[in-house]
Amino acid sequence: ALKEMEQAISDYSGAIALNPKFVRAFVNRGRARSNIGLYESALEDFSVAIRLDPSDAHAYASCGTVYMNHFRDVEKACADWKRACELGQCGDYENAKAKGICK
């Protein structure tokens, strides 16, 4: 909330060190990394979160956003957003479908 991304990354890394299965910390660290341009690292965090909890819609949605906004990979973005929607978080997927980006 304070927009102090480096501090947030450090804090989430500390939480992960204490609990390497803390899915929300991986998702949030990934979002913070994405906010400062560390897109590959963000995708790694989202991938770990998905591996730890394949039902985490936030991880899929965040992953899709990085693929779309920073790598322009429509196929991967739509696949992740669709999976997030299947898990109950449909905003990104529905918006992309409405714009004709995803089918």
PDB file of N, CA and C in Angstrom:
ATOM      1  N   ALA A   1       0.818  -1.198   0.000  1.00  0.00           N
ATOM      2  CA  ALA A   1       0.000   0.000   0.000  1.00  0.00           C
ATOM      3  C   ALA A   1       0.860   1.260   0.000  1.00  0.00           C
ATOM      4  N   LEU A   2       2.069   1.171   0.541  1.00  0.00           N
ATOM      5  CA  LEU A   2       2.953   2.331   0.614  1.00  0.00           C
ATOM      6  C   LEU A   2       3.773   2.518  -0.660  1.00  0.00           C
ATOM      7  N   LYS A   3       3.640   1.601  -1.602  1.00  0.00           N
ATOM      8  CA  LYS A   3       4.379   1.651  -2.870  1.00  0.00           C
ATOM      9  C   LYS A   3       5.888   1.509  -2.663  1.00  0.00           C
ATOM     10  N   GLU A   4       6.283   0.879  -1.598  1.00  0.00           N
ATOM     11  CA  GLU A   4       7.696   0.613  -1.311  1.00  0.00           C
ATOM     12  C   GLU A   4       7.984  -0.834  -1.712  1.00  0.00           C
ATOM     13  N   MET A   5       8.136  -1.039  -3.021  1.00  0.00           N
ATOM     14  CA  MET A   5       8.211  -2.386  -3.564  1.00  0.00           C
ATOM     15  C   MET A   5       9.442  -3.163  -3.097  1.00  0.00           C
ATOM     16  N   GLU A   6      10.595  -2.518  -3.022  1.00  0.00           N
ATOM     17  CA  GLU A   6      11.786  -3.236  -2.563  1.00  0.00           C
ATOM     18  C   GLU A   6      11.606  -3.738  -1.134  1.00  0.00           C
ATOM     19  N   GLN A   7      11.024  -2.916  -0.274  1.00  0.00           N
ATOM     20  CA  GLN A   7      10.770  -3.324   1.106  1.00  0.00           C
ATOM     21  C   GLN A   7       9.738  -4.443   1.154  1.00  0.00           C
ATOM     22  N   ALA A   8       8.723  -4.330   0.312  1.00  0.00           N
ATOM     23  CA  ALA A   8       7.710  -5.379   0.259  1.00  0.00           C
ATOM     24  C   ALA A   8       8.332  -6.700  -0.181  1.00  0.00           C
ATOM     25  N   ILE A   9       9.180  -6.649  -1.198  1.00  0.00           N
ATOM     26  CA  ILE A   9       9.856  -7.859  -1.671  1.00  0.00           C
ATOM     27  C   ILE A   9      10.685  -8.470  -0.545  1.00  0.00           C
ATOM     28  N   SER A  10      11.405  -7.638   0.175  1.00  0.00           N
ATOM     29  CA  SER A  10      12.204  -8.111   1.296  1.00  0.00           C
ATOM     30  C   SER A  10      11.322  -8.750   2.370  1.00  0.00           C
ATOM     31  N   ASP A  11      10.219  -8.113   2.684  1.00  0.00           N
ATOM     32  CA  ASP A  11       9.314  -8.644   3.706  1.00  0.00           C
ATOM     33  C   ASP A  11       8.708  -9.977   3.267  1.00  0.00           C
ATOM     34  N   TYR A  12       8.269 -10.052   2.003  1.00  0.00           N
ATOM     35  CA  TYR A  12       7.699 -11.317   1.509  1.00  0.00           C
ATOM     36  C   TYR A  12       8.765 -12.403   1.467  1.00  0.00           C
ATOM     37  N   SER A  13       9.982 -12.050   1.117  1.00  0.00           N
ATOM     38  CA  SER A  13      11.072 -13.030   1.113  1.00  0.00           C
ATOM     39  C   SER A  13      11.315 -13.555   2.522  1.00  0.00           C
ATOM     40  N   GLY A  14      11.237 -12.677   3.501  1.00  0.00           N
ATOM     41  CA  GLY A  14      11.374 -13.095   4.897  1.00  0.00           C
ATOM     42  C   GLY A  14      10.258 -14.047   5.310  1.00  0.00           C
ATOM     43  N   ALA A  15       9.049 -13.736   4.890  1.00  0.00           N
ATOM     44  CA  ALA A  15       7.915 -14.612   5.205  1.00  0.00           C
ATOM     45  C   ALA A  15       8.093 -15.978   4.553  1.00  0.00           C
ATOM     46  N   ILE A  16       8.591 -15.985   3.321  1.00  0.00           N
ATOM     47  CA  ILE A  16       8.827 -17.245   2.609  1.00  0.00           C
ATOM     48  C   ILE A  16       9.930 -18.047   3.284  1.00  0.00           C
ATOM     49  N   ALA A  17      10.963 -17.362   3.785  1.00  0.00           N
ATOM     50  CA  ALA A  17      12.032 -18.059   4.505  1.00  0.00           C
ATOM     51  C   ALA A  17      11.487 -18.751   5.756  1.00  0.00           C
ATOM     52  N   LEU A  18      10.538 -18.109   6.407  1.00  0.00           N
ATOM     53  CA  LEU A  18       9.922 -18.698   7.601  1.00  0.00           C
ATOM     54  C   LEU A  18       8.956 -19.825   7.251  1.00  0.00           C
ATOM     55  N   ASN A  19       8.277 -19.681   6.123  1.00  0.00           N
ATOM     56  CA  ASN A  19       7.302 -20.680   5.695  1.00  0.00           C
ATOM     57  C   ASN A  19       7.360 -20.814   4.171  1.00  0.00           C
ATOM     58  N   PRO A  20       8.171 -21.737   3.657  1.00  0.00           N
ATOM     59  CA  PRO A  20       8.357 -21.896   2.215  1.00  0.00           C
ATOM     60  C   PRO A  20       7.108 -22.367   1.470  1.00  0.00           C
ATOM     61  N   LYS A  21       6.030 -22.613   2.181  1.00  0.00           N
ATOM     62  CA  LYS A  21       4.777 -23.016   1.541  1.00  0.00           C
ATOM     63  C   LYS A  21       3.704 -21.933   1.639  1.00  0.00           C
ATOM     64  N   PHE A  22       4.116 -20.710   1.935  1.00  0.00           N
ATOM     65  CA  PHE A  22       3.205 -19.582   2.116  1.00  0.00           C
ATOM     66  C   PHE A  22       2.842 -19.016   0.738  1.00  0.00           C
ATOM     67  N   VAL A  23       1.799 -19.563   0.151  1.00  0.00           N
ATOM     68  CA  VAL A  23       1.400 -19.249  -1.218  1.00  0.00           C
ATOM     69  C   VAL A  23       1.163 -17.755  -1.406  1.00  0.00           C
ATOM     70  N   ARG A  24       0.433 -17.137  -0.500  1.00  0.00           N
ATOM     71  CA  ARG A  24       0.091 -15.718  -0.651  1.00  0.00           C
ATOM     72  C   ARG A  24       1.347 -14.852  -0.691  1.00  0.00           C
ATOM     73  N   ALA A  25       2.384 -15.226   0.049  1.00  0.00           N
ATOM     74  CA  ALA A  25       3.638 -14.460   0.024  1.00  0.00           C
ATOM     75  C   ALA A  25       4.291 -14.547  -1.351  1.00  0.00           C
ATOM     76  N   PHE A  26       4.242 -15.714  -1.986  1.00  0.00           N
ATOM     77  CA  PHE A  26       4.794 -15.839  -3.338  1.00  0.00           C
ATOM     78  C   PHE A  26       4.006 -14.987  -4.333  1.00  0.00           C
ATOM     79  N   VAL A  27       2.689 -15.021  -4.236  1.00  0.00           N
ATOM     80  CA  VAL A  27       1.856 -14.221  -5.146  1.00  0.00           C
ATOM     81  C   VAL A  27       2.133 -12.737  -4.937  1.00  0.00           C
ATOM     82  N   ASN A  28       2.146 -12.304  -3.699  1.00  0.00           N
ATOM     83  CA  ASN A  28       2.359 -10.878  -3.428  1.00  0.00           C
ATOM     84  C   ASN A  28       3.774 -10.429  -3.783  1.00  0.00           C
ATOM     85  N   ARG A  29       4.764 -11.282  -3.534  1.00  0.00           N
ATOM     86  CA  ARG A  29       6.127 -10.920  -3.944  1.00  0.00           C
ATOM     87  C   ARG A  29       6.204 -10.838  -5.463  1.00  0.00           C
ATOM     88  N   GLY A  30       5.533 -11.737  -6.136  1.00  0.00           N
ATOM     89  CA  GLY A  30       5.495 -11.686  -7.593  1.00  0.00           C
ATOM     90  C   GLY A  30       4.874 -10.395  -8.098  1.00  0.00           C
ATOM     91  N   ARG A  31       3.812  -9.970  -7.485  1.00  0.00           N
ATOM     92  CA  ARG A  31       3.170  -8.709  -7.882  1.00  0.00           C
ATOM     93  C   ARG A  31       4.106  -7.524  -7.630  1.00  0.00           C
ATOM     94  N   ALA A  32       4.777  -7.534  -6.496  1.00  0.00           N
ATOM     95  CA  ALA A  32       5.720  -6.450  -6.194  1.00  0.00           C
ATOM     96  C   ALA A  32       6.870  -6.455  -7.203  1.00  0.00           C
ATOM     97  N   ARG A  33       7.370  -7.627  -7.521  1.00  0.00           N
ATOM     98  CA  ARG A  33       8.454  -7.719  -8.505  1.00  0.00           C
ATOM     99  C   ARG A  33       7.990  -7.210  -9.865  1.00  0.00           C
ATOM    100  N   SER A  34       6.792  -7.574 -10.242  1.00  0.00           N
ATOM    101  CA  SER A  34       6.246  -7.101 -11.512  1.00  0.00           C
ATOM    102  C   SER A  34       6.142  -5.574 -11.528  1.00  0.00           C
ATOM    103  N   ASN A  35       5.752  -5.004 -10.409  1.00  0.00           N
ATOM    104  CA  ASN A  35       5.599  -3.548 -10.320  1.00  0.00           C
ATOM    105  C   ASN A  35       6.896  -2.791 -10.542  1.00  0.00           C
ATOM    106  N   ILE A  36       8.038  -3.439 -10.312  1.00  0.00           N
ATOM    107  CA  ILE A  36       9.316  -2.752 -10.538  1.00  0.00           C
ATOM    108  C   ILE A  36      10.073  -3.323 -11.745  1.00  0.00           C
ATOM    109  N   GLY A  37       9.364  -4.081 -12.572  1.00  0.00           N
ATOM    110  CA  GLY A  37       9.948  -4.540 -13.820  1.00  0.00           C
ATOM    111  C   GLY A  37      10.698  -5.854 -13.768  1.00  0.00           C
ATOM    112  N   LEU A  38      10.591  -6.586 -12.678  1.00  0.00           N
ATOM    113  CA  LEU A  38      11.259  -7.883 -12.560  1.00  0.00           C
ATOM    114  C   LEU A  38      10.288  -8.979 -13.003  1.00  0.00           C
ATOM    115  N   TYR A  39       9.961  -8.981 -14.301  1.00  0.00           N
ATOM    116  CA  TYR A  39       8.887  -9.823 -14.811  1.00  0.00           C
ATOM    117  C   TYR A  39       9.214 -11.312 -14.771  1.00  0.00           C
ATOM    118  N   GLU A  40      10.427 -11.690 -15.112  1.00  0.00           N
ATOM    119  CA  GLU A  40      10.800 -13.107 -15.061  1.00  0.00           C
ATOM    120  C   GLU A  40      10.730 -13.623 -13.616  1.00  0.00           C
ATOM    121  N   SER A  41      11.235 -12.832 -12.686  1.00  0.00           N
ATOM    122  CA  SER A  41      11.167 -13.224 -11.272  1.00  0.00           C
ATOM    123  C   SER A  41       9.723 -13.305 -10.798  1.00  0.00           C
ATOM    124  N   ALA A  42       8.898 -12.390 -11.277  1.00  0.00           N
ATOM    125  CA  ALA A  42       7.477 -12.419 -10.917  1.00  0.00           C
ATOM    126  C   ALA A  42       6.842 -13.716 -11.400  1.00  0.00           C
ATOM    127  N   LEU A  43       7.129 -14.087 -12.656  1.00  0.00           N
ATOM    128  CA  LEU A  43       6.572 -15.338 -13.182  1.00  0.00           C
ATOM    129  C   LEU A  43       7.055 -16.541 -12.385  1.00  0.00           C
ATOM    130  N   GLU A  44       8.299 -16.508 -11.948  1.00  0.00           N
ATOM    131  CA  GLU A  44       8.816 -17.606 -11.114  1.00  0.00           C
ATOM    132  C   GLU A  44       8.030 -17.698  -9.807  1.00  0.00           C
ATOM    133  N   ASP A  45       7.761 -16.555  -9.195  1.00  0.00           N
ATOM    134  CA  ASP A  45       6.988 -16.570  -7.948  1.00  0.00           C
ATOM    135  C   ASP A  45       5.580 -17.108  -8.183  1.00  0.00           C
ATOM    136  N   PHE A  46       4.924 -16.664  -9.254  1.00  0.00           N
ATOM    137  CA  PHE A  46       3.578 -17.150  -9.539  1.00  0.00           C
ATOM    138  C   PHE A  46       3.593 -18.646  -9.822  1.00  0.00           C
ATOM    139  N   SER A  47       4.629 -19.115 -10.505  1.00  0.00           N
ATOM    140  CA  SER A  47       4.740 -20.545 -10.801  1.00  0.00           C
ATOM    141  C   SER A  47       4.896 -21.364  -9.525  1.00  0.00           C
ATOM    142  N   VAL A  48       5.689 -20.866  -8.594  1.00  0.00           N
ATOM    143  CA  VAL A  48       5.835 -21.569  -7.305  1.00  0.00           C
ATOM    144  C   VAL A  48       4.496 -21.594  -6.584  1.00  0.00           C
ATOM    145  N   ALA A  49       3.801 -20.469  -6.577  1.00  0.00           N
ATOM    146  CA  ALA A  49       2.491 -20.409  -5.917  1.00  0.00           C
ATOM    147  C   ALA A  49       1.530 -21.420  -6.530  1.00  0.00           C
ATOM    148  N   ILE A  50       1.531 -21.514  -7.847  1.00  0.00           N
ATOM    149  CA  ILE A  50       0.644 -22.457  -8.537  1.00  0.00           C
ATOM    150  C   ILE A  50       1.048 -23.898  -8.225  1.00  0.00           C
ATOM    151  N   ARG A  51       2.337 -24.153  -8.179  1.00  0.00           N
ATOM    152  CA  ARG A  51       2.802 -25.500  -7.844  1.00  0.00           C
ATOM    153  C   ARG A  51       2.382 -25.875  -6.410  1.00  0.00           C
ATOM    154  N   LEU A  52       2.480 -24.914  -5.495  1.00  0.00           N
ATOM    155  CA  LEU A  52       2.092 -25.172  -4.105  1.00  0.00           C
ATOM    156  C   LEU A  52       0.586 -25.306  -3.941  1.00  0.00           C
ATOM    157  N   ASP A  53      -0.160 -24.509  -4.702  1.00  0.00           N
ATOM    158  CA  ASP A  53      -1.621 -24.541  -4.604  1.00  0.00           C
ATOM    159  C   ASP A  53      -2.229 -24.323  -5.990  1.00  0.00           C
ATOM    160  N   PRO A  54      -2.455 -25.398  -6.732  1.00  0.00           N
ATOM    161  CA  PRO A  54      -3.002 -25.286  -8.082  1.00  0.00           C
ATOM    162  C   PRO A  54      -4.405 -24.673  -8.144  1.00  0.00           C
ATOM    163  N   SER A  55      -5.020 -24.432  -6.994  1.00  0.00           N
ATOM    164  CA  SER A  55      -6.349 -23.825  -6.981  1.00  0.00           C
ATOM    165  C   SER A  55      -6.317 -22.336  -6.636  1.00  0.00           C
ATOM    166  N   ASP A  56      -5.136 -21.729  -6.636  1.00  0.00           N
ATOM    167  CA  ASP A  56      -5.029 -20.306  -6.293  1.00  0.00           C
ATOM    168  C   ASP A  56      -5.298 -19.443  -7.526  1.00  0.00           C
ATOM    169  N   ALA A  57      -6.490 -18.925  -7.610  1.00  0.00           N
ATOM    170  CA  ALA A  57      -6.895 -18.121  -8.767  1.00  0.00           C
ATOM    171  C   ALA A  57      -6.064 -16.853  -8.906  1.00  0.00           C
ATOM    172  N   HIS A  58      -5.663 -16.260  -7.799  1.00  0.00           N
ATOM    173  CA  HIS A  58      -4.892 -15.022  -7.844  1.00  0.00           C
ATOM    174  C   HIS A  58      -3.542 -15.225  -8.536  1.00  0.00           C
ATOM    175  N   ALA A  59      -2.931 -16.362  -8.311  1.00  0.00           N
ATOM    176  CA  ALA A  59      -1.644 -16.649  -8.946  1.00  0.00           C
ATOM    177  C   ALA A  59      -1.805 -16.741 -10.461  1.00  0.00           C
ATOM    178  N   TYR A  60      -2.849 -17.444 -10.908  1.00  0.00           N
ATOM    179  CA  TYR A  60      -3.091 -17.555 -12.352  1.00  0.00           C
ATOM    180  C   TYR A  60      -3.420 -16.197 -12.968  1.00  0.00           C
ATOM    181  N   ALA A  61      -4.267 -15.429 -12.304  1.00  0.00           N
ATOM    182  CA  ALA A  61      -4.645 -14.124 -12.833  1.00  0.00           C
ATOM    183  C   ALA A  61      -3.437 -13.198 -12.934  1.00  0.00           C
ATOM    184  N   SER A  62      -2.607 -13.199 -11.912  1.00  0.00           N
ATOM    185  CA  SER A  62      -1.414 -12.347 -11.919  1.00  0.00           C
ATOM    186  C   SER A  62      -0.433 -12.782 -12.999  1.00  0.00           C
ATOM    187  N   CYS A  63      -0.283 -14.072 -13.148  1.00  0.00           N
ATOM    188  CA  CYS A  63       0.596 -14.615 -14.172  1.00  0.00           C
ATOM    189  C   CYS A  63       0.097 -14.170 -15.554  1.00  0.00           C
ATOM    190  N   GLY A  64      -1.193 -14.293 -15.786  1.00  0.00           N
ATOM    191  CA  GLY A  64      -1.769 -13.870 -17.056  1.00  0.00           C
ATOM    192  C   GLY A  64      -1.533 -12.403 -17.342  1.00  0.00           C
ATOM    193  N   THR A  65      -1.636 -11.590 -16.329  1.00  0.00           N
ATOM    194  CA  THR A  65      -1.420 -10.144 -16.508  1.00  0.00           C
ATOM    195  C   THR A  65       0.014  -9.856 -16.916  1.00  0.00           C
ATOM    196  N   VAL A  66       0.976 -10.532 -16.305  1.00  0.00           N
ATOM    197  CA  VAL A  66       2.378 -10.333 -16.698  1.00  0.00           C
ATOM    198  C   VAL A  66       2.602 -10.796 -18.133  1.00  0.00           C
ATOM    199  N   TYR A  67       2.051 -11.960 -18.478  1.00  0.00           N
ATOM    200  CA  TYR A  67       2.208 -12.441 -19.856  1.00  0.00           C
ATOM    201  C   TYR A  67       1.621 -11.450 -20.861  1.00  0.00           C
ATOM    202  N   MET A  68       0.483 -10.878 -20.550  1.00  0.00           N
ATOM    203  CA  MET A  68      -0.152  -9.960 -21.496  1.00  0.00           C
ATOM    204  C   MET A  68       0.552  -8.606 -21.530  1.00  0.00           C
ATOM    205  N   ASN A  69       0.718  -7.998 -20.385  1.00  0.00           N
ATOM    206  CA  ASN A  69       1.196  -6.618 -20.341  1.00  0.00           C
ATOM    207  C   ASN A  69       2.680  -6.461 -20.619  1.00  0.00           C
ATOM    208  N   HIS A  70       3.463  -7.479 -20.317  1.00  0.00           N
ATOM    209  CA  HIS A  70       4.905  -7.291 -20.418  1.00  0.00           C
ATOM    210  C   HIS A  70       5.574  -8.174 -21.455  1.00  0.00           C
ATOM    211  N   PHE A  71       4.923  -9.288 -21.801  1.00  0.00           N
ATOM    212  CA  PHE A  71       5.504 -10.165 -22.810  1.00  0.00           C
ATOM    213  C   PHE A  71       4.647 -10.249 -24.060  1.00  0.00           C
ATOM    214  N   ARG A  72       3.473  -9.635 -24.014  1.00  0.00           N
ATOM    215  CA  ARG A  72       2.544  -9.624 -25.146  1.00  0.00           C
ATOM    216  C   ARG A  72       2.244 -11.039 -25.645  1.00  0.00           C
ATOM    217  N   ASP A  73       2.160 -11.985 -24.715  1.00  0.00           N
ATOM    218  CA  ASP A  73       1.878 -13.374 -25.047  1.00  0.00           C
ATOM    219  C   ASP A  73       0.394 -13.631 -24.768  1.00  0.00           C
ATOM    220  N   VAL A  74      -0.416 -13.377 -25.790  1.00  0.00           N
ATOM    221  CA  VAL A  74      -1.866 -13.478 -25.651  1.00  0.00           C
ATOM    222  C   VAL A  74      -2.290 -14.904 -25.301  1.00  0.00           C
ATOM    223  N   GLU A  75      -1.676 -15.883 -25.945  1.00  0.00           N
ATOM    224  CA  GLU A  75      -2.063 -17.279 -25.707  1.00  0.00           C
ATOM    225  C   GLU A  75      -1.871 -17.683 -24.246  1.00  0.00           C
ATOM    226  N   LYS A  76      -0.695 -17.377 -23.696  1.00  0.00           N
ATOM    227  CA  LYS A  76      -0.436 -17.728 -22.299  1.00  0.00           C
ATOM    228  C   LYS A  76      -1.302 -16.911 -21.349  1.00  0.00           C
ATOM    229  N   ALA A  77      -1.470 -15.625 -21.654  1.00  0.00           N
ATOM    230  CA  ALA A  77      -2.300 -14.774 -20.803  1.00  0.00           C
ATOM    231  C   ALA A  77      -3.726 -15.302 -20.757  1.00  0.00           C
ATOM    232  N   CYS A  78      -4.294 -15.598 -21.911  1.00  0.00           N
ATOM    233  CA  CYS A  78      -5.676 -16.073 -21.947  1.00  0.00           C
ATOM    234  C   CYS A  78      -5.831 -17.413 -21.241  1.00  0.00           C
ATOM    235  N   ALA A  79      -4.845 -18.299 -21.407  1.00  0.00           N
ATOM    236  CA  ALA A  79      -4.904 -19.599 -20.730  1.00  0.00           C
ATOM    237  C   ALA A  79      -4.898 -19.421 -19.216  1.00  0.00           C
ATOM    238  N   ASP A  80      -4.037 -18.536 -18.723  1.00  0.00           N
ATOM    239  CA  ASP A  80      -3.980 -18.311 -17.273  1.00  0.00           C
ATOM    240  C   ASP A  80      -5.238 -17.618 -16.771  1.00  0.00           C
ATOM    241  N   TRP A  81      -5.726 -16.619 -17.502  1.00  0.00           N
ATOM    242  CA  TRP A  81      -6.953 -15.940 -17.091  1.00  0.00           C
ATOM    243  C   TRP A  81      -8.149 -16.885 -17.119  1.00  0.00           C
ATOM    244  N   LYS A  82      -8.184 -17.762 -18.112  1.00  0.00           N
ATOM    245  CA  LYS A  82      -9.277 -18.733 -18.193  1.00  0.00           C
ATOM    246  C   LYS A  82      -9.229 -19.663 -16.979  1.00  0.00           C
ATOM    247  N   ARG A  83      -8.034 -20.121 -16.625  1.00  0.00           N
ATOM    248  CA  ARG A  83      -7.894 -20.998 -15.453  1.00  0.00           C
ATOM    249  C   ARG A  83      -8.308 -20.255 -14.187  1.00  0.00           C
ATOM    250  N   ALA A  84      -7.907 -18.998 -14.065  1.00  0.00           N
ATOM    251  CA  ALA A  84      -8.326 -18.195 -12.913  1.00  0.00           C
ATOM    252  C   ALA A  84      -9.852 -18.106 -12.855  1.00  0.00           C
ATOM    253  N   CYS A  85     -10.471 -17.946 -14.002  1.00  0.00           N
ATOM    254  CA  CYS A  85     -11.933 -17.858 -14.055  1.00  0.00           C
ATOM    255  C   CYS A  85     -12.565 -19.185 -13.632  1.00  0.00           C
ATOM    256  N   GLU A  86     -11.995 -20.286 -14.093  1.00  0.00           N
ATOM    257  CA  GLU A  86     -12.495 -21.600 -13.677  1.00  0.00           C
ATOM    258  C   GLU A  86     -12.417 -21.768 -12.165  1.00  0.00           C
ATOM    259  N   LEU A  87     -11.486 -21.055 -11.558  1.00  0.00           N
ATOM    260  CA  LEU A  87     -11.299 -21.112 -10.104  1.00  0.00           C
ATOM    261  C   LEU A  87     -12.065 -20.013  -9.369  1.00  0.00           C
ATOM    262  N   GLY A  88     -12.837 -19.217 -10.114  1.00  0.00           N
ATOM    263  CA  GLY A  88     -13.707 -18.238  -9.484  1.00  0.00           C
ATOM    264  C   GLY A  88     -13.330 -16.785  -9.622  1.00  0.00           C
ATOM    265  N   GLN A  89     -12.224 -16.486 -10.279  1.00  0.00           N
ATOM    266  CA  GLN A  89     -11.806 -15.091 -10.465  1.00  0.00           C
ATOM    267  C   GLN A  89     -11.848 -14.786 -11.961  1.00  0.00           C
ATOM    268  N   CYS A  90     -12.961 -14.218 -12.408  1.00  0.00           N
ATOM    269  CA  CYS A  90     -13.227 -14.091 -13.844  1.00  0.00           C
ATOM    270  C   CYS A  90     -13.006 -12.709 -14.443  1.00  0.00           C
ATOM    271  N   GLY A  91     -12.701 -11.724 -13.655  1.00  0.00           N
ATOM    272  CA  GLY A  91     -12.630 -10.354 -14.167  1.00  0.00           C
ATOM    273  C   GLY A  91     -11.725 -10.176 -15.362  1.00  0.00           C
ATOM    274  N   ASP A  92     -10.485 -10.603 -15.278  1.00  0.00           N
ATOM    275  CA  ASP A  92      -9.538 -10.411 -16.376  1.00  0.00           C
ATOM    276  C   ASP A  92      -9.979 -11.170 -17.624  1.00  0.00           C
ATOM    277  N   TYR A  93     -10.399 -12.415 -17.425  1.00  0.00           N
ATOM    278  CA  TYR A  93     -10.805 -13.245 -18.565  1.00  0.00           C
ATOM    279  C   TYR A  93     -12.045 -12.672 -19.245  1.00  0.00           C
ATOM    280  N   GLU A  94     -13.028 -12.278 -18.466  1.00  0.00           N
ATOM    281  CA  GLU A  94     -14.252 -11.709 -19.040  1.00  0.00           C
ATOM    282  C   GLU A  94     -13.957 -10.399 -19.781  1.00  0.00           C
ATOM    283  N   ASN A  95     -13.099  -9.558 -19.209  1.00  0.00           N
ATOM    284  CA  ASN A  95     -12.718  -8.309 -19.888  1.00  0.00           C
ATOM    285  C   ASN A  95     -12.002  -8.592 -21.191  1.00  0.00           C
ATOM    286  N   ALA A  96     -11.075  -9.551 -21.184  1.00  0.00           N
ATOM    287  CA  ALA A  96     -10.337  -9.889 -22.396  1.00  0.00           C
ATOM    288  C   ALA A  96     -11.245 -10.493 -23.444  1.00  0.00           C
ATOM    289  N   LYS A  97     -12.207 -11.299 -23.024  1.00  0.00           N
ATOM    290  CA  LYS A  97     -13.176 -11.850 -23.982  1.00  0.00           C
ATOM    291  C   LYS A  97     -14.025 -10.743 -24.572  1.00  0.00           C
ATOM    292  N   ALA A  98     -14.476  -9.816 -23.747  1.00  0.00           N
ATOM    293  CA  ALA A  98     -15.309  -8.714 -24.235  1.00  0.00           C
ATOM    294  C   ALA A  98     -14.582  -7.850 -25.252  1.00  0.00           C
ATOM    295  N   LYS A  99     -13.252  -7.753 -25.114  1.00  0.00           N
ATOM    296  CA  LYS A  99     -12.445  -6.961 -26.047  1.00  0.00           C
ATOM    297  C   LYS A  99     -12.001  -7.790 -27.254  1.00  0.00           C
ATOM    298  N   GLY A 100     -12.343  -9.068 -27.287  1.00  0.00           N
ATOM    299  CA  GLY A 100     -11.962  -9.939 -28.393  1.00  0.00           C
ATOM    300  C   GLY A 100     -10.522 -10.449 -28.310  1.00  0.00           C
ATOM    301  N   ILE A 101      -9.916 -10.307 -27.145  1.00  0.00           N
ATOM    302  CA  ILE A 101      -8.525 -10.760 -26.970  1.00  0.00           C
ATOM    303  C   ILE A 101      -8.489 -12.262 -26.725  1.00  0.00           C
ATOM    304  N   CYS A 102      -9.382 -12.736 -25.883  1.00  0.00           N
ATOM    305  CA  CYS A 102      -9.478 -14.168 -25.567  1.00  0.00           C
ATOM    306  C   CYS A 102     -10.800 -14.704 -26.112  1.00  0.00           C
ATOM    307  N   LYS A 103     -10.788 -15.993 -26.373  1.00  0.00           N
ATOM    308  CA  LYS A 103     -12.018 -16.638 -26.869  1.00  0.00           C
ATOM    309  C   LYS A 103     -12.656 -17.445 -25.775  1.00  0.00           C
TER     310      LYS A 103
END
